[in-house]
Amino acid sequence: MFRKLTLLLFLVTGTTSCQKREAASNPGTTSVAAAASGPVRVVYIPKNTGNPYFNGVVAGLEKGCKELGAEFFTTGPANPDATSQIPFIKDQVQRGVNVICISPNSSDALNQVFDDARTRGIKVVTVNTDLVGNESHRDAAVYPCDFDTLGASQIELLGSLIHYEGRFAILSSTTDAPDQNYWIQGMKEALKNSKYTRMELVDIVYGDDKPQKSRTEAEGLLTKYPDLRAILAPTSVGIEQAAKAVEAAGVYPGGANARGRGVVVTGLGTPNQLRRYIKDNIITAVALWSPPDEGYVSAYVAVGLATDKITAQTGNSFDVPGFGRRGFGKNNLVIAGPPLIFTKDNIDQYNF
Amino acid sequence: MNEVLATGRRTVPRWMATPESITAALLVVAFGVSAAFVPRFLDAAYLLDRSSLYMEVGLMALAMTFVIVAGHIDLSCASILALVGTSIATLHVKLGVPLLPLVFLAPLLGALLGGINGVIVAQLGLPSLVVTLATMALYRGLAQVLLGDHSVSLPAWFTGIERVAIAGTLLPVPLVLFLGLAVALGLVLHKTVFGTWVFAMGTNAEAARYSGVPVAQVTISVFVMSGVFSAMAAMIMISRLGVARYDHALGLELDVITAVVLGGASIFGGRGTVTGSVLALFLIAVLQTGMGVANVKAEYQATASGALLIVAVLMGNCFARFRKWTASKGEGSCSGS
Amino acid sequence: MNNRWRLVEVRELPTLALWVLICAVTALVQPKFLTAGVFRSILLWIPLLVVVAMGEMMVMLTRGVDVSVGSMMGLAGMAVGIALRDHPGIGVYGAMVLGIALGATLGAVNGLLIAYGNVPAIVATLGTLGAYRGLVHIVSRGVQVDEYNLPRELGRWSIDGPFGQTLVPWVVVFAILAAAGTLLFLRFTRVGRDIYAIGGNPEAAWLRGIPVRRVTFLVYVLSGLGSGLAGVLYASRFGTINPAAIGSGFELIAISAVVVGGVSVFGGSGTVAGVVLGCLLLGTISTALTVLNIADAWQGTTYGLVILVAVIFDHWMGTRFRKA
């Protein structure tokens, strides 16, 4: 009995560990083709699996790698803890990949693992999130759009929606999320512009990118500030829960319980997540960039670095089909494209 | 158990009939399968390097073996790790206390936190499952209050303990430390009076009390041990990662308990060995490493680990029935504590 | 036994007093706490919890524990989302039945392992906690179900109620029905009384001819059933069904609610009213922390302290009554 069970268990574990061979790569078709010694192998490690944002990035990376004749696959942890990516990085190094593209969960806890990978000749490209303060531990970084101006563009978007007048609050992710805090800082700077003198930032709350917490915070804002004119949520979880909160309370512009012009919700979010709210007029406009484009540009950076076609150095630039020339800025940072604004008129053109 | 084996049906030698030998056999086969079918798995430098990822779980599992054999459970061990790690890092970086004495203070802090669990469980007679569930949230919460979402970096000399190899070998320090402590704790559990008390208490606390076992002291001791080993694991983890954060080791208590139960310890107490826990830890490490290099997705790994735990216990039960070992436990199977 | 009945009568009072105290303090610091919006916010926070806590309560009454509730909720909710996205024809009620049935099935697996496989409850449900969560990722292929994939009617359950758009939306009604059903089941059926008897004294229950295995199996099925329903309600309330987020960590909140609600950690005693009150208390604390602008970091600490205070208080009450 026991022997049979053991045998069975081994057969099961044995087969599961042996399946999952990734499909072979397609032959290269474009100019930046693979190097002579077999196809370039690119792996992408998102913050966590099941995060819709990174599925868009994966789609772009896949497309780019296919065009360049590189082998691409993705793997990642189930939870976005600071250290959960470490075993995945180690395993991919051992598998002999040429490039690790990663959206790191920590800006400092992964330094040693990255250094190990790079001493073995593997290129490390951070995508969407950078190792702020530890840039020397990776080769290059790709940002989806220019984060320096994103805060200002969010304030302008919000201003245009509330006629540059009224009190608003920010619903962010976690208190120490580096990107969100950088954008919020940009927003505060922008508010000093005389154009926005009649807009007042009354509160900043944090939903930790958890639905329940974000929802409670959004409802808390509606309670604490009865004259609130807008909620600006530069995070996809936050903006959806803010939209649901104003919908449930009926205080969105034109809603049953709206006081005056109602509470406007805007910020950053994916079209798929917010499609219904935009179509139902609960949200008028929302911004983001294109994750597939971000992935696509990352693929060109990754394969270019691995084949030595590109050297990561501030001032260098390279061609990406359909995107023109992209260059390495300060700290070898590449910016994929401009931010996009989604409204009822254009949202159906996007699927991510 | 002797009745069955003694009545001539000796189809399986007794040493094979222990949960530890199941675990050992599983380990051998898992290693063999990985080595045979997974390219690049068999690489001593890589395997030894990756072993460091499991040594924090391993240290906590050593102490958890005592807790579980004593008939208790400690869900708060990973939270103690996080709270000790963040406290030590904060004391050093924010308040400028020298790090070296702090490293020796860490086990004391761990002992205190574990002691709180132990005192509540022993003095009030409350189930450890609920008490440590509460302190799991409480200690992790305090770590979060202390550091928020920040990470605190540690000085360069302190970081990278897993890269230091014992002179002349490839063996990294955490692995050697773990194996050394495993031998020591194995002797304590199986060769000392204290170990006998732990077993007696886990088998039947009332009977143990009447036969003169200082049940309250032993209970507090095993929880203090769990706290001390969690604190040691904290020092290794913040050295390995170079930073301290409140979410270090989040959810790791499950891996720790899995290792101990997979190693053949009974969750009701009274049964378990340090050898079993060590073997089970290596089994988990080999399986995860094999699946990782074979590029099995994380979600399949999670499902496989969960299933492995249940299958291991079910197999143990089949065996136990064979040996009529659970006869005295009766309907106790629905007990959660 | 007598002791138990006396405890039951007085056990809710301190929880109620604590709730009133928290409301009073919060309202003193932030008068806006006493508005309809906050009331609605609390009311919408708890239905998920009540539905899961009812099942968890029955499990804990038998001296068991079910830590897989969050993963069962995730798997059932995800299945409902995928069904509605890919086969909209099944309708919201069809999906609801599917979610509940799937939850019950998952619970039955736990029940089989625990009642018939002799696997300890904590081990079995720890195992399925991991395994079911892995399955959520596998069946969803790591892709979340978005709001626009779901029928509007589902989302309206969290907004409209039987009396139109009022303070009491449908999800609250579902939760009330679940609590009332549990109450009637525990009080007026034989199986319900058996659940208390098993927790009170398993040996004696077995000797009295109570089918201990069957009842044990049943409570895990019911726990799964409640988690399945909670998965459906989650889809209604939050719109997006994300494989990593749905139900994650919910076991801690559910067990907290049950323990705070006065269910004895030794099994055998506890009331539906107490558990509902426990849910209300946790929902109020969570909302109060937000309204008072207290950092989220304190939430875990608060939950931990509340559980500890509740069990220590219970213990203190228990010894007093034993002496009396």
PDB file of C-alpha atoms in Angstrom, chain B residues 20 33 35 67 98 146 151 153 156 174 185 194 224 232 234:
ATOM      1  CA  GLU B  20      10.765   9.480   8.666  1.00  0.00           C
ATOM      2  CA  VAL B  33      14.031  12.381 -10.564  1.00  0.00           C
ATOM      3  CA  ALA B  35      18.807  14.965 -11.296  1.00  0.00           C
ATOM      4  CA  VAL B  67       6.419  22.885  20.017  1.00  0.00           C
ATOM      5  CA  PRO B  98      26.317  49.193  17.541  1.00  0.00           C
ATOM      6  CA  LEU B 146       7.789  50.340  13.419  1.00  0.00           C
ATOM      7  CA  SER B 151      13.171  48.975   4.192  1.00  0.00           C
ATOM      8  CA  SER B 153      19.596  48.755   4.847  1.00  0.00           C
ATOM      9  CA  ALA B 156      28.043  45.923   4.181  1.00  0.00           C
ATOM     10  CA  PRO B 174      23.725  29.062   7.247  1.00  0.00           C
ATOM     11  CA  LEU B 185      18.477  19.823  19.192  1.00  0.00           C
ATOM     12  CA  PHE B 194      13.735  17.689  28.965  1.00  0.00           C
ATOM     13  CA  VAL B 224      10.791  30.528  24.196  1.00  0.00           C
ATOM     14  CA  MET B 232      18.330  33.620  14.824  1.00  0.00           C
ATOM     15  CA  ALA B 234      15.832  36.848  11.511  1.00  0.00           C
TER      16      ALA B 234
END
